[in-house]
Amino acid sequence: MTKLEKSISTSKTDLYRLLNTQIKSLLANERDFIANAANFCSLIYHTMPDLNWIGFYIHKNGKLFLGPFQGKPACIRIEIGKGVCGKAAEIQKTVVVENVHEFPGHIACDPQSNSEIVIPIIHENDLIGVLDLDSPVLGRFDAEDQTGLEVLVQSFITLTDCT
Ligand code: SME
């Protein structure tokens, strides 16, 4: 690892550590899902660089429905298995897409988006929904983002009523 790569990776780790501390304090006095999801998105959207969209899709009646988000208006319903969100919901694992234009079935909501990461939200073995982040930068999300965001989602689940 070069010195530059090391400093970039250290600062990303620091950013996720800071975000996790801030999320724990932001959600500490409230357990309502919509309220906490809205503040969770706002904090991340205004802290992380190079994002053009972040939001929740909530699992209801066998589909994903648009929940609290930051960014431009987005598609409302996504079938399980469709697009990046539906794929992450189906396999119940994080999906990282370096170039959304090469992802079969990608659902384009904002033409500015070039890369994407979707983290499933699972509580007591039930799929509650997914967290979706989009970026105009190709290859914006890496393994460190995956780990960092999975920790943030875990803090959200712990501090929020998910049923
Ligand atoms: N691109 C997503 C759809 C949601 S938007 O990005 C907000 C997908 O392919 O599932």
Coordinates of C-alpha atoms and ligand atoms in Angstrom, one line a residue:
M1 CA 0.0 0.0 0.0
T2 CA 1.4 3.4 -1.0
K3 CA 1.5 6.3 1.5
L4 CA -1.3 8.0 -0.3
E5 CA -3.5 4.9 -0.3
K6 CA -2.8 4.5 3.4
S7 CA -3.8 8.1 4.2
I8 CA -7.0 7.8 2.1
S9 CA -7.9 4.5 3.8
T10 CA -7.2 5.8 7.3
S11 CA -9.4 8.9 6.7
K12 CA -12.2 6.7 5.4
T13 CA -12.0 4.5 8.5
D14 CA -12.0 7.6 10.7
L15 CA -15.0 9.0 8.9
Y16 CA -17.0 5.9 9.5
R17 CA -15.9 5.8 13.2
L18 CA -17.1 9.4 13.6
L19 CA -20.4 8.7 11.7
N20 CA -21.1 5.8 14.0
T21 CA -20.6 7.9 17.1
Q22 CA -22.8 10.6 15.7
I23 CA -25.5 8.2 14.6
K24 CA -25.6 6.6 18.1
S25 CA -26.1 10.0 19.7
L26 CA -28.6 11.2 17.0
L27 CA -30.8 8.1 17.4
A28 CA -30.4 7.7 21.2
N29 CA -33.7 9.2 22.3
E30 CA -36.0 8.0 19.6
R31 CA -37.0 4.5 18.4
D32 CA -39.5 5.4 15.6
F33 CA -38.5 3.9 12.3
I34 CA -39.4 6.7 10.0
A35 CA -38.0 9.4 12.2
N36 CA -34.7 7.6 12.7
A37 CA -34.4 6.6 9.1
A38 CA -34.9 10.2 8.0
N39 CA -32.2 11.5 10.3
F40 CA -29.9 8.6 9.5
C41 CA -30.0 9.5 5.8
S42 CA -29.6 13.2 6.3
L43 CA -26.5 12.8 8.5
I44 CA -24.8 10.5 6.0
Y45 CA -25.8 12.5 3.0
H46 CA -24.4 15.7 4.4
T47 CA -21.2 14.0 5.8
M48 CA -20.0 11.5 3.2
P49 CA -18.4 12.9 0.0
D50 CA -19.5 12.1 -3.5
L51 CA -23.1 11.0 -2.9
N52 CA -26.1 12.0 -5.0
W53 CA -28.7 9.8 -3.3
I54 CA -29.2 7.8 -0.1
G55 CA -32.4 6.2 1.1
F56 CA -34.3 3.4 2.5
Y57 CA -36.5 1.0 0.6
I58 CA -38.9 -0.7 3.1
H59 CA -40.0 -4.4 2.6
K60 CA -43.8 -4.6 2.6
N61 CA -46.2 -7.0 1.0
G62 CA -43.3 -8.8 -0.8
K63 CA -42.0 -5.6 -2.5
L64 CA -39.6 -2.8 -1.6
F65 CA -41.3 0.7 -1.1
L66 CA -39.5 4.0 -1.1
G67 CA -38.8 5.3 2.4
P68 CA -37.0 8.3 3.9
F69 CA -34.3 9.5 1.6
Q70 CA -32.0 12.5 0.6
G71 CA -31.5 13.4 -3.1
K72 CA -33.8 13.7 -6.1
P73 CA -37.2 12.0 -6.3
A74 CA -36.8 8.2 -6.9
C75 CA -38.8 5.2 -8.1
I76 CA -41.4 4.1 -5.6
R77 CA -41.7 0.3 -5.8
I78 CA -39.0 -2.3 -6.6
E79 CA -39.7 -6.0 -7.0
I80 CA -37.5 -8.4 -5.0
G81 CA -34.8 -9.6 -7.4
K82 CA -35.0 -6.5 -9.6
G83 CA -32.3 -3.8 -9.8
V84 CA -29.5 -3.5 -7.3
C85 CA -31.9 -3.0 -4.4
G86 CA -34.0 -6.0 -5.3
K87 CA -30.9 -8.1 -5.7
A88 CA -29.5 -7.2 -2.3
A89 CA -33.0 -7.9 -0.8
E90 CA -33.1 -11.3 -2.5
I91 CA -29.7 -12.5 -1.5
Q92 CA -29.8 -10.7 1.8
K93 CA -26.2 -9.5 1.3
T94 CA -24.6 -6.2 0.5
V95 CA -24.2 -5.5 -3.2
V96 CA -21.4 -3.2 -4.4
V97 CA -21.7 -2.0 -8.1
E98 CA -18.6 -0.2 -9.5
N99 CA -20.4 0.8 -12.7
V100 CA -24.2 0.7 -12.6
H101 CA -24.4 0.9 -16.5
E102 CA -22.9 -2.6 -16.5
F103 CA -25.3 -4.1 -13.9
P104 CA -28.0 -6.1 -15.7
G105 CA -31.4 -4.7 -14.7
H106 CA -30.1 -1.7 -12.9
I107 CA -33.0 0.7 -12.3
A108 CA -31.9 4.3 -13.2
C109 CA -33.6 6.9 -11.0
D110 CA -31.1 9.7 -11.3
P111 CA -29.0 9.7 -14.6
Q112 CA -26.1 11.2 -12.5
S113 CA -25.6 7.9 -10.7
N114 CA -22.6 5.9 -11.8
S115 CA -21.9 3.6 -8.8
E116 CA -24.0 2.2 -6.0
I117 CA -24.0 0.1 -2.8
V118 CA -27.0 -1.5 -1.2
I119 CA -27.0 -2.9 2.3
P120 CA -29.9 -5.2 3.5
I121 CA -31.5 -4.4 6.8
I122 CA -32.2 -7.6 8.6
H123 CA -33.7 -7.8 12.1
E124 CA -34.2 -11.2 13.8
N125 CA -33.9 -13.0 10.4
D126 CA -36.6 -10.8 8.8
L127 CA -35.8 -8.6 5.8
I128 CA -36.9 -5.1 7.0
G129 CA -35.7 -3.3 3.8
V130 CA -32.5 -2.0 2.3
L131 CA -30.3 1.1 2.5
D132 CA -29.3 2.4 -1.0
L133 CA -26.4 4.8 -1.7
D134 CA -25.7 6.2 -5.2
S135 CA -22.7 8.2 -6.4
P136 CA -21.8 10.1 -9.6
V137 CA -18.2 8.7 -9.2
L138 CA -17.4 5.4 -10.8
G139 CA -16.1 2.8 -8.3
R140 CA -17.0 5.1 -5.4
F141 CA -17.7 2.3 -2.9
D142 CA -15.2 -0.3 -1.8
A143 CA -14.8 -3.0 0.8
E144 CA -14.1 -0.3 3.4
D145 CA -17.4 1.4 2.6
Q146 CA -19.2 -1.9 2.8
T147 CA -17.8 -2.6 6.3
G148 CA -18.3 0.9 7.5
L149 CA -21.9 1.1 6.2
E150 CA -22.8 -2.3 7.5
V151 CA -21.7 -1.1 11.0
L152 CA -23.9 2.0 10.7
V153 CA -26.9 -0.1 9.6
Q154 CA -26.3 -2.4 12.6
S155 CA -26.3 0.7 14.9
F156 CA -29.6 1.8 13.2
I157 CA -31.2 -1.6 13.7
T158 CA -30.1 -1.7 17.4
L159 CA -31.5 1.8 18.2
T160 CA -34.7 1.6 16.2
D161 CA -38.0 -0.3 16.4
C162 CA -37.9 -2.5 13.2
T163 CA -41.2 -4.4 13.7
Ligands
SME1 N1 -30.7 2.0 -8.7 C1 -31.6 1.3 -7.8 C2 -32.9 1.9 -7.8 C3 -33.1 2.9 -6.7 S1 -32.4 4.4 -7.0 O1 -30.9 4.3 -7.3 C4 -32.7 5.5 -5.9 C5 -31.7 -0.1 -8.3 O2 -31.2 -0.5 -9.3 O3 -32.2 -0.9 -7.5

